[in-house]
PDB file of C-alpha atoms in Angstrom:
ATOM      1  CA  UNK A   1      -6.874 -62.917  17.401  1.00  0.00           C
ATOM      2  CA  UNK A   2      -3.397 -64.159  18.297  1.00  0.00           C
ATOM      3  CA  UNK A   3      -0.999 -64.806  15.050  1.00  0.00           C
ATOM      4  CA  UNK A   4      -0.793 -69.005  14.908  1.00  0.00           C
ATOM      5  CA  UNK A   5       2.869 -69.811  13.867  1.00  0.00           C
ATOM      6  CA  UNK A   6       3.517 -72.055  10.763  1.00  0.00           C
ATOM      7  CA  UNK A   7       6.257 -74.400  12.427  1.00  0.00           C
ATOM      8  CA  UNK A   8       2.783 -75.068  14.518  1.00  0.00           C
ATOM      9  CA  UNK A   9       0.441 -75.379  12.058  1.00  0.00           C
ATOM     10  CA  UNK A  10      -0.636 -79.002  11.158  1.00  0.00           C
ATOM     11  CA  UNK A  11      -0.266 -79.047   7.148  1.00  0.00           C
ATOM     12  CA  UNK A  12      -2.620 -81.148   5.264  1.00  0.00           C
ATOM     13  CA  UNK A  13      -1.582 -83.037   2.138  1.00  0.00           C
ATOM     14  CA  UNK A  14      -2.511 -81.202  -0.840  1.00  0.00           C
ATOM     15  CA  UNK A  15      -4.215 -84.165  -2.235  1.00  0.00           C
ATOM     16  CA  UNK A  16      -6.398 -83.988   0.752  1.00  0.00           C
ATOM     17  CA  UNK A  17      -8.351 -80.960  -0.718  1.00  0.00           C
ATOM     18  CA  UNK A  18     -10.997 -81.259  -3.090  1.00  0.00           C
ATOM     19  CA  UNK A  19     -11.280 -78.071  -5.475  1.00  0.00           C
ATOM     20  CA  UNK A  20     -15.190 -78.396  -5.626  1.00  0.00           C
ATOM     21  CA  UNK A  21     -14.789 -77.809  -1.860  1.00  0.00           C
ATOM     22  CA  UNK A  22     -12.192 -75.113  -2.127  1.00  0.00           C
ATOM     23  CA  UNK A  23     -12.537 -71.499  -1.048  1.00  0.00           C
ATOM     24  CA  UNK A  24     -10.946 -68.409  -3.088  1.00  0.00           C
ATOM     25  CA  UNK A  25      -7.416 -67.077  -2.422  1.00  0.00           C
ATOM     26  CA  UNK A  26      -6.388 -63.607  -2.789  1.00  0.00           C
ATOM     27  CA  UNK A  27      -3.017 -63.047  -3.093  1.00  0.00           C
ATOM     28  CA  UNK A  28      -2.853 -59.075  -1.675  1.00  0.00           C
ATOM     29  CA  UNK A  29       0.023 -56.549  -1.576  1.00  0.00           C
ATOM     30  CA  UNK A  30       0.162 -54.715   1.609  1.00  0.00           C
ATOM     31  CA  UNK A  31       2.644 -51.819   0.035  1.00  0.00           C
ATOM     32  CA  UNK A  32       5.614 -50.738   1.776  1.00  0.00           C
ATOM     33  CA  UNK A  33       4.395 -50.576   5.672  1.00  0.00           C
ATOM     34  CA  UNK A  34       2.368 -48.175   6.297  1.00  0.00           C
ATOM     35  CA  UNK A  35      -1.179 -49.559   6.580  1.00  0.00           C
ATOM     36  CA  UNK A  36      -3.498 -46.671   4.996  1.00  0.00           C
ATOM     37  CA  UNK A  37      -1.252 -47.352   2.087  1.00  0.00           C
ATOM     38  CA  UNK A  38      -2.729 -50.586   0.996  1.00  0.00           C
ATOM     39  CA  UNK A  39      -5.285 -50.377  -1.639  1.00  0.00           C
ATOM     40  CA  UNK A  40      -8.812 -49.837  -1.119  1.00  0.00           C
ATOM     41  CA  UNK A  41      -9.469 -53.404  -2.706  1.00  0.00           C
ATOM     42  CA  UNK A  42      -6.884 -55.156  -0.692  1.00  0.00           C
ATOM     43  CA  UNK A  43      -8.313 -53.402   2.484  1.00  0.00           C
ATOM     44  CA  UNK A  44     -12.037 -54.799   2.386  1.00  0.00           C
ATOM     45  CA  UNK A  45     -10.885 -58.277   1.332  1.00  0.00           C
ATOM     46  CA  UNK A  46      -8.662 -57.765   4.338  1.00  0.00           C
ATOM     47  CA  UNK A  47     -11.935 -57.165   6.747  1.00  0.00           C
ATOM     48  CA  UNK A  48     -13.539 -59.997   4.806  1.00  0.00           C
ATOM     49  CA  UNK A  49     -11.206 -62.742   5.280  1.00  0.00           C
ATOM     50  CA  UNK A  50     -11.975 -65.508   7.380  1.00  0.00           C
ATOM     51  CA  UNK A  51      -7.826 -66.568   7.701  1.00  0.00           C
ATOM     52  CA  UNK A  52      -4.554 -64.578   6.655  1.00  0.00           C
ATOM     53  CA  UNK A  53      -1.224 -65.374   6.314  1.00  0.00           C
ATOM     54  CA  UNK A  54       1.329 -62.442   6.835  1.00  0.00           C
ATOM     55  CA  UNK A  55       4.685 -62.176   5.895  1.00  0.00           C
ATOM     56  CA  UNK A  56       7.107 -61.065   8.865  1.00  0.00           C
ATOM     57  CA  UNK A  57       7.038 -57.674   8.204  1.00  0.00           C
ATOM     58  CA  UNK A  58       3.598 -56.455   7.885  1.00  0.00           C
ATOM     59  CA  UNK A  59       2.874 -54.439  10.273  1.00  0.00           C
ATOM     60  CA  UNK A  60       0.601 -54.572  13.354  1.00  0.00           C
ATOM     61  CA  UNK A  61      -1.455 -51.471  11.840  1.00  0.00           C
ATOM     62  CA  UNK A  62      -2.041 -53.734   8.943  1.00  0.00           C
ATOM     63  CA  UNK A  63      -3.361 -56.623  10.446  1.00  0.00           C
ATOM     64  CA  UNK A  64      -5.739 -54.194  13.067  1.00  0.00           C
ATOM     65  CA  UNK A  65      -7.923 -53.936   9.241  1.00  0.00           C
ATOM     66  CA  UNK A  66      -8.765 -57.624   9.972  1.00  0.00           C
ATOM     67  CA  UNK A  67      -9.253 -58.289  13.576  1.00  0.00           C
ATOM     68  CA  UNK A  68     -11.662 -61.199  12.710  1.00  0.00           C
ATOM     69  CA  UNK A  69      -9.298 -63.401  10.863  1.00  0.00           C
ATOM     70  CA  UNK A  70      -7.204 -66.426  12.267  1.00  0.00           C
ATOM     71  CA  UNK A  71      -3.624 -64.813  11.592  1.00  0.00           C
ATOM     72  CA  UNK A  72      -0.657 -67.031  10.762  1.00  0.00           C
ATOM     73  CA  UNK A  73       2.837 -65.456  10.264  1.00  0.00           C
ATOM     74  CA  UNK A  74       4.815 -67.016   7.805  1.00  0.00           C
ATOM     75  CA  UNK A  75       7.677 -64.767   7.692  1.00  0.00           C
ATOM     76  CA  UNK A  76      10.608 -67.288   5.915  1.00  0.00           C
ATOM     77  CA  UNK A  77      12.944 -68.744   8.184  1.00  0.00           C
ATOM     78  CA  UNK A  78      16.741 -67.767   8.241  1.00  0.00           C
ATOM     79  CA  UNK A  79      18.721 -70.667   5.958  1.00  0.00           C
ATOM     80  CA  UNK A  80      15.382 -72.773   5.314  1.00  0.00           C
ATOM     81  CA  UNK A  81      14.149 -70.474   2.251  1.00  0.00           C
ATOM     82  CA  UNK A  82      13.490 -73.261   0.007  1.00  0.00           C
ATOM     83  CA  UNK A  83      11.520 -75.598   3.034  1.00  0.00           C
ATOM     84  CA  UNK A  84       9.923 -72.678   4.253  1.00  0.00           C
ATOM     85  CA  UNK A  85       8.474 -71.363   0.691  1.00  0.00           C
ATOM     86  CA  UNK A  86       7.142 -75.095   0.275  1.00  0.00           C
ATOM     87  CA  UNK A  87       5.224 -75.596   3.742  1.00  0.00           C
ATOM     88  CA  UNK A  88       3.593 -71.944   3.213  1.00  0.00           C
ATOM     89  CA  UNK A  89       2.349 -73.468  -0.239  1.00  0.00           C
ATOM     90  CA  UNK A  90       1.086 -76.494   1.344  1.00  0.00           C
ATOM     91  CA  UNK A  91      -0.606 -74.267   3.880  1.00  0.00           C
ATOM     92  CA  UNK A  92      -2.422 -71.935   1.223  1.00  0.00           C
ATOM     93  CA  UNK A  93      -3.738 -75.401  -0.330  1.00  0.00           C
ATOM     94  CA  UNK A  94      -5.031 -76.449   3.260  1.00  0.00           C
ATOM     95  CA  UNK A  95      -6.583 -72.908   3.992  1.00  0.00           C
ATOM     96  CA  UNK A  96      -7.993 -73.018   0.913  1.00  0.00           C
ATOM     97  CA  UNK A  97     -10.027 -76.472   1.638  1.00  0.00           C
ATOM     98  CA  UNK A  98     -11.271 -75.235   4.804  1.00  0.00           C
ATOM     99  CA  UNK A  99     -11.829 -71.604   4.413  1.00  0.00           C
ATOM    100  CA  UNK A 100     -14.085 -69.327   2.151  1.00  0.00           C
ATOM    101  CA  UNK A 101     -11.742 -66.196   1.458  1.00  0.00           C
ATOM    102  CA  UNK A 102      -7.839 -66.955   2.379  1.00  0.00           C
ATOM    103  CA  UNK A 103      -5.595 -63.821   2.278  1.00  0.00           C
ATOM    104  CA  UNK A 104      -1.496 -64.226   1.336  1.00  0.00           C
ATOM    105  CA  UNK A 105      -0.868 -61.167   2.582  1.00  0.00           C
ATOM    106  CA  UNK A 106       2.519 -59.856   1.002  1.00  0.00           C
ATOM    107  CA  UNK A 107       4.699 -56.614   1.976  1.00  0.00           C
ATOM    108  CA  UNK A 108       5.061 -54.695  -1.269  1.00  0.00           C
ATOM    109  CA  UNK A 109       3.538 -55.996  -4.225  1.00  0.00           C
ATOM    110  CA  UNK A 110       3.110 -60.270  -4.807  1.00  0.00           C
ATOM    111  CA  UNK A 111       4.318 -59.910  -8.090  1.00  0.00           C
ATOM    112  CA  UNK A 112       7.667 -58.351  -7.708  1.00  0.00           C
ATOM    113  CA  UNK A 113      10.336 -60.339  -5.683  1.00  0.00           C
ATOM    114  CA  UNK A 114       7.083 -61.917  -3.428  1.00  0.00           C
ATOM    115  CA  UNK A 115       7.524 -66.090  -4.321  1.00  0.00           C
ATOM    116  CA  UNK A 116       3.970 -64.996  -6.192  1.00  0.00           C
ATOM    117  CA  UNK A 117       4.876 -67.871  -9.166  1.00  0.00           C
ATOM    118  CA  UNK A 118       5.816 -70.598  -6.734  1.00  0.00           C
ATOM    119  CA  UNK A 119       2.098 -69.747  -4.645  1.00  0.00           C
ATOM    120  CA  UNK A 120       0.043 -69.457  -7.682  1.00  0.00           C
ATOM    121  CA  UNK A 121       1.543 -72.640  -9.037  1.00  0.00           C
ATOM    122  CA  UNK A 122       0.307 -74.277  -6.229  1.00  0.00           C
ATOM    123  CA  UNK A 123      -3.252 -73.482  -6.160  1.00  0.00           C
ATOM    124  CA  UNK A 124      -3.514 -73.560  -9.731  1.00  0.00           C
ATOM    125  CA  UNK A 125      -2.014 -77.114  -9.802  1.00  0.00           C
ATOM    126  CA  UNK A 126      -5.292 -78.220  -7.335  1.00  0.00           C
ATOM    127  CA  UNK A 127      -7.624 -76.352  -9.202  1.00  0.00           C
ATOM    128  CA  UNK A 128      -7.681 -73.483  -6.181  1.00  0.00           C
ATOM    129  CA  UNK A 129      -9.384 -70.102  -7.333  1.00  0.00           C
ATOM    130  CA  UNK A 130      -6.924 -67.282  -6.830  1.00  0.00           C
ATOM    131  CA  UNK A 131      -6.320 -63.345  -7.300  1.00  0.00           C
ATOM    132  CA  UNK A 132      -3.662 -60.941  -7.362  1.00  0.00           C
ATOM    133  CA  UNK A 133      -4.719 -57.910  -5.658  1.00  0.00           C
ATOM    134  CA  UNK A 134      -1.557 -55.532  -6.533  1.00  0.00           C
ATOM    135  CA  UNK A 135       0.504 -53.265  -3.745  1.00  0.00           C
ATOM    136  CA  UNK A 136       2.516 -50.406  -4.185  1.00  0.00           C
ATOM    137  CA  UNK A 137       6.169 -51.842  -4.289  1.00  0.00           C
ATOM    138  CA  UNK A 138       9.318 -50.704  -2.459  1.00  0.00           C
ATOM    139  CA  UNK A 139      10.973 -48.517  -5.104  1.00  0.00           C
ATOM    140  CA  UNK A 140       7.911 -46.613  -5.522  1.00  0.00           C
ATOM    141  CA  UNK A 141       7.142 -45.573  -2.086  1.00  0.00           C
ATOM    142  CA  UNK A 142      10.934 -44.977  -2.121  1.00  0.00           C
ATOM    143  CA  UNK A 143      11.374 -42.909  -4.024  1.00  0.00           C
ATOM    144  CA  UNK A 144       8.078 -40.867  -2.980  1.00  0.00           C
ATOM    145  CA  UNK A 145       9.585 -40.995   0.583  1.00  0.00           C
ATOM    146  CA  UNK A 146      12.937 -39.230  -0.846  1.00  0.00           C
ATOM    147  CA  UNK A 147      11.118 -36.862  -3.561  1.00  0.00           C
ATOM    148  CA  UNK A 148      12.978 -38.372  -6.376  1.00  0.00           C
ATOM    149  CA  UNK A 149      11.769 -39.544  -9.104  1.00  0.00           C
ATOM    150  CA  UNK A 150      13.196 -42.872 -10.360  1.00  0.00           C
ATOM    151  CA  UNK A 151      12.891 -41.439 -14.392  1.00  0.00           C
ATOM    152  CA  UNK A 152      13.592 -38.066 -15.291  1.00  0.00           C
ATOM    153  CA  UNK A 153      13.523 -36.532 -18.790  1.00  0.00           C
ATOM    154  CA  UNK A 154      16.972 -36.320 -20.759  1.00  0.00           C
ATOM    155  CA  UNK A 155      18.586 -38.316 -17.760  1.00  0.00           C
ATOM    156  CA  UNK A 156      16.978 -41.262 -16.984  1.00  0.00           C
ATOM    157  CA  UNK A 157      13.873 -43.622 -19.559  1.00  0.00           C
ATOM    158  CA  UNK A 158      14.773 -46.983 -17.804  1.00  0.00           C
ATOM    159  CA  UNK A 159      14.649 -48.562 -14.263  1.00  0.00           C
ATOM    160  CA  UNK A 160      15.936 -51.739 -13.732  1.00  0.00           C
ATOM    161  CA  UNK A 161      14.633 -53.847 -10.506  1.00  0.00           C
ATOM    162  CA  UNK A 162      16.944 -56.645  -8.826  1.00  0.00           C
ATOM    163  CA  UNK A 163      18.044 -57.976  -5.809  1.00  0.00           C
ATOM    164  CA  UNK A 164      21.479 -60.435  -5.063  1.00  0.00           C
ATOM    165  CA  UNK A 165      19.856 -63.701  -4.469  1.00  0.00           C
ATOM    166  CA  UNK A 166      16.129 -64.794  -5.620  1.00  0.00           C
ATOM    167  CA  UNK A 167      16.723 -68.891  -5.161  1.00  0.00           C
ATOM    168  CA  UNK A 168      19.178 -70.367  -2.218  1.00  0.00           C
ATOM    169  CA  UNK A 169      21.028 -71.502  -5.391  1.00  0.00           C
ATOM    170  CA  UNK A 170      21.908 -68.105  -6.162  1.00  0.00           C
ATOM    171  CA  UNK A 171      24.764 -66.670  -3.629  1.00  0.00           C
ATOM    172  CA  UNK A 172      25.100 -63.441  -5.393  1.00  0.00           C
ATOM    173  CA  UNK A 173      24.471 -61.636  -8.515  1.00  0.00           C
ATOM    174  CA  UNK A 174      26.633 -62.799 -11.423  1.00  0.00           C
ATOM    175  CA  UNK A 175      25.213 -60.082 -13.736  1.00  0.00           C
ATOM    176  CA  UNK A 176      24.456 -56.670 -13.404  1.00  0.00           C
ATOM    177  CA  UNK A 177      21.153 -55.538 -14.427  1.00  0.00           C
ATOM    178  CA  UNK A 178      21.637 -52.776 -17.316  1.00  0.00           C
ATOM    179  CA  UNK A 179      19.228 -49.687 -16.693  1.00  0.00           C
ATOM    180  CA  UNK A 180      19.548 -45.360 -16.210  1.00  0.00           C
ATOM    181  CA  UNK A 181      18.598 -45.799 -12.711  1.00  0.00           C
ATOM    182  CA  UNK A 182      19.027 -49.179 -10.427  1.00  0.00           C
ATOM    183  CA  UNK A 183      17.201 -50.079  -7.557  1.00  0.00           C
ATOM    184  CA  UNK A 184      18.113 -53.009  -5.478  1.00  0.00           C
ATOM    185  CA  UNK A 185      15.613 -54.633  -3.232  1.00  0.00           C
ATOM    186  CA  UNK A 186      17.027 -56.369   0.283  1.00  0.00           C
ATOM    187  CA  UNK A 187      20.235 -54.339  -0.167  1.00  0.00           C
ATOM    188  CA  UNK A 188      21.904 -54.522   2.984  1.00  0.00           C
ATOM    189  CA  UNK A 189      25.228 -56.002   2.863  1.00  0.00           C
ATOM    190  CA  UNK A 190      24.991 -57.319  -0.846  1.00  0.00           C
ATOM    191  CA  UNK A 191      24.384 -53.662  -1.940  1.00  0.00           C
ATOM    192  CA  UNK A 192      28.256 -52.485  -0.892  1.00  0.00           C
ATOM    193  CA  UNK A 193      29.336 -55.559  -3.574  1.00  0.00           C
ATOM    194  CA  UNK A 194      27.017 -54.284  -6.444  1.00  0.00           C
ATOM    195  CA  UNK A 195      29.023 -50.565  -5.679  1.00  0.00           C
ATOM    196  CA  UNK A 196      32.024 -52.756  -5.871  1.00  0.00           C
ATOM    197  CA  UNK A 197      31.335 -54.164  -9.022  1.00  0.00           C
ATOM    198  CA  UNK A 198      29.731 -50.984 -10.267  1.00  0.00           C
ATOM    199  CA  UNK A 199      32.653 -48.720  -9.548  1.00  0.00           C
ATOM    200  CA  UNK A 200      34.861 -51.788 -11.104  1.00  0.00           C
ATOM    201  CA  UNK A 201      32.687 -51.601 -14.542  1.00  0.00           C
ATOM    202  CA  UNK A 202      33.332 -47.780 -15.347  1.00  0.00           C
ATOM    203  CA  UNK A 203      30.501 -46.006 -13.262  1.00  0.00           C
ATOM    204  CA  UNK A 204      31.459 -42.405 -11.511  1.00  0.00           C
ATOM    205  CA  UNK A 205      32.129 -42.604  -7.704  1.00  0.00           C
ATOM    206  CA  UNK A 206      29.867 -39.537  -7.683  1.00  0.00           C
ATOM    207  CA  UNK A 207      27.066 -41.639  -9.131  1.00  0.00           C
ATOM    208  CA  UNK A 208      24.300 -40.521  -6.841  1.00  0.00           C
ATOM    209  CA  UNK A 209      22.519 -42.966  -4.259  1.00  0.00           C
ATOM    210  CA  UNK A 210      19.331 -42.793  -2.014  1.00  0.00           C
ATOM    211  CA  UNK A 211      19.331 -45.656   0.428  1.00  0.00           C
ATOM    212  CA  UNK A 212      15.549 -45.413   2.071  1.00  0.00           C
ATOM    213  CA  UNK A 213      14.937 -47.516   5.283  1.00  0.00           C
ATOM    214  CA  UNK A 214      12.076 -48.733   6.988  1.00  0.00           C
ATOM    215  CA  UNK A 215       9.878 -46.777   4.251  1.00  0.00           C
ATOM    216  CA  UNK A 216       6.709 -45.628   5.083  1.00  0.00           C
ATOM    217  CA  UNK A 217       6.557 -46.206   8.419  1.00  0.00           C
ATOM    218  CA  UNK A 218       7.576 -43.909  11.586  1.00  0.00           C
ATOM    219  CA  UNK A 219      11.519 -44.632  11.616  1.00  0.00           C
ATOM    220  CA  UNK A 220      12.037 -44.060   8.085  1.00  0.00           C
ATOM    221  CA  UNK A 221      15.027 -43.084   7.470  1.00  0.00           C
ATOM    222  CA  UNK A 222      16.400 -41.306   4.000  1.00  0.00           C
ATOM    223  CA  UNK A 223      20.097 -40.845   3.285  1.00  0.00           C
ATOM    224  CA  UNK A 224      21.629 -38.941   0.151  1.00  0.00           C
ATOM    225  CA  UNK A 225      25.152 -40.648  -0.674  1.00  0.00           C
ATOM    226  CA  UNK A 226      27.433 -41.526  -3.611  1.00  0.00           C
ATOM    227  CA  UNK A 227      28.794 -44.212  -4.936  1.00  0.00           C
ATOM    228  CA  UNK A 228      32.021 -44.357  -3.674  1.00  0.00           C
ATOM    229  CA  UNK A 229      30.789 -43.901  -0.111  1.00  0.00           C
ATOM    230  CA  UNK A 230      27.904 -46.341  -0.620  1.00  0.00           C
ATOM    231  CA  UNK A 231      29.688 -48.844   1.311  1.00  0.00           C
ATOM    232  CA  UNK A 232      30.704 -46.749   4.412  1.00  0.00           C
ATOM    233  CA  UNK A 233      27.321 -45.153   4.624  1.00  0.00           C
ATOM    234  CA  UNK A 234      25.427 -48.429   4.672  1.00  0.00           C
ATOM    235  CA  UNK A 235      26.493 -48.911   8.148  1.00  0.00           C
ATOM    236  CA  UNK A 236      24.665 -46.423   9.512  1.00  0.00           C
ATOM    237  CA  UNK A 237      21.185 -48.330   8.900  1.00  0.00           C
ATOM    238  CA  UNK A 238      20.322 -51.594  10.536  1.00  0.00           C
ATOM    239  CA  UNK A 239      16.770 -52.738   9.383  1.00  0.00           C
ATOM    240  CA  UNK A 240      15.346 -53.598   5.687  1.00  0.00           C
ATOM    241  CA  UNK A 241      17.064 -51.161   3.256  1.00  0.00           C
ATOM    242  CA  UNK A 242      16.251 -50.286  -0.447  1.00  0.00           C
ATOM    243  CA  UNK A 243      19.505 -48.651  -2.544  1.00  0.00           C
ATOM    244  CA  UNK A 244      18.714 -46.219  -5.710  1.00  0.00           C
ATOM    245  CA  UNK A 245      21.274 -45.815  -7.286  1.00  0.00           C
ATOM    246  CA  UNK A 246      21.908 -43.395 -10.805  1.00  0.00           C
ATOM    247  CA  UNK A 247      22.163 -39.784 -12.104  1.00  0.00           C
ATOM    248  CA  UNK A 248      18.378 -39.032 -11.349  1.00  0.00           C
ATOM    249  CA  UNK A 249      18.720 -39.241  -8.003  1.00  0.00           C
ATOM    250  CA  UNK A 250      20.812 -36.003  -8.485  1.00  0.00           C
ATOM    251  CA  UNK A 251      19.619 -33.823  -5.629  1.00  0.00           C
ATOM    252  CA  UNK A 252      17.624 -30.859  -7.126  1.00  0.00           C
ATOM    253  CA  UNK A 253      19.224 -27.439  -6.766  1.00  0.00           C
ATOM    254  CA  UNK A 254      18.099 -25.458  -3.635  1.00  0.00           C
ATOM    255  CA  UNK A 255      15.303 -23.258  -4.932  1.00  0.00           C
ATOM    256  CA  UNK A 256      16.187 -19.409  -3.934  1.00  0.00           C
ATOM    257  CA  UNK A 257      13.435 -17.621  -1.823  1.00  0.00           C
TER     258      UNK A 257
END
């Protein structure tokens, strides 16, 4: 089936729905991209659903594991975060009232950076059954895709996960998180102002950096950088980037045949 497209979709009120009458809702990871990298769990309630709504950057591989489904995207609209977040949550409460098994089908994991609180808030609040079915997130499959590991003994015992803005409230990041190695989600642009403000608060320009785009999929690209050059090098990628950033990501010495 053809995706539907939520400025389309007719949204019930929420009061409209009757729990007793409700359907469940799974609220399922879909990991980084690629689609044999989804869980086992969150692949069969995938072929199972009976309606699925995809964030804009799930893959087409992803959705061929549930060809039977009504498909609606609800990737978030540019400068409408806050009105967007609220019609997909009236949506999942109208699904929910006419479907059996409703899939929120999120890119990385629901619980990290995925809105998952605001979604689950709504279902619980009309007495909606719903489950978290987790995904492997970003900074994982990262640093898989770049062979280094995001802890590493007498270097690194913390990882700290963030991104610039959470809430359209929040234009950037006042405070730095505080952790061995940093990973910042959606880096782009805003992650040339946290090497600003990093190289500002004391840290080494040769502080190494992995920036890892398009992960998992065919046109992932991996680049090895510093600090200092984080900046300049970001230029060179142009779709959704994830920035590493600390003295793990060392590269290991070349190993001597």
């Amino acid at each position: 089936m053809s995706d539907s497209d939520l400025s389309s979709s007719k949204l019930a009120a929420p009061s409209s729905v009757s729990p007793s009458a409700c359907g469940k809702v799974y609220l399922i990871g879909a990991g980084p991209g690629a689609a044999d990298l989804i869980t086992v769990r969150g692949a069969r309630l995938l072929a199972q659903a009976d309606v699925v709504l995809h964030d804009a950057l799930v893959t087409e591989d992803m959705l061929a594991l549930c060809p039977q489904a009504e498909r609606i995207s609800v990737g978030k609209r540019s400068g409408q975060r806050s009105t967007a977040q609220q019609a997909i949550n009236r949506l999942l409460v109208e699904c929910a009232g006419k479907y059996r098994l409703t899939v929120r089908l999120k890119g990385g994991d629901p619980m990290l950076f995925g809105r998952a609180d605001e979604e689950l808030t709504a279902l619980e609040t009309h007495g909606i059954e719903v489950e978290v079915v987790p995904g492997i997130t970003a900074a994982l499959a990262a640093a898989s895709a770049a062979r280094q590991p995001l802890t590493k003994r007498g270097v690194s015992r913390s990882v700290a996960l963030f991104t610039s803005s959470t809430a359209p409230e929040e234009t950037q990041l006042v405070q730095m998180p505080v952790g061995d190695t940093l990973v910042q989600y959606m880096g782009g642009r805003e992650a040339a102002a946290t090497a600003r403000k990093l190289l500002g608060s004391g840290f080494l320009p040769a502080t190494p950096v992995v920036v890892v785009e398009n992960c998992s999929r065919p046109d992932e690209k991996v680049q090895h950088l510093v600090l200092a050059d984080l900046e300049q090098g970001l230029a060179a990628f142009s779709g959704p980037v994830l920035v590493m950033i600390g003295a793990a990501l060392a590269p290991r010495p070349a190993v001597k045949s």
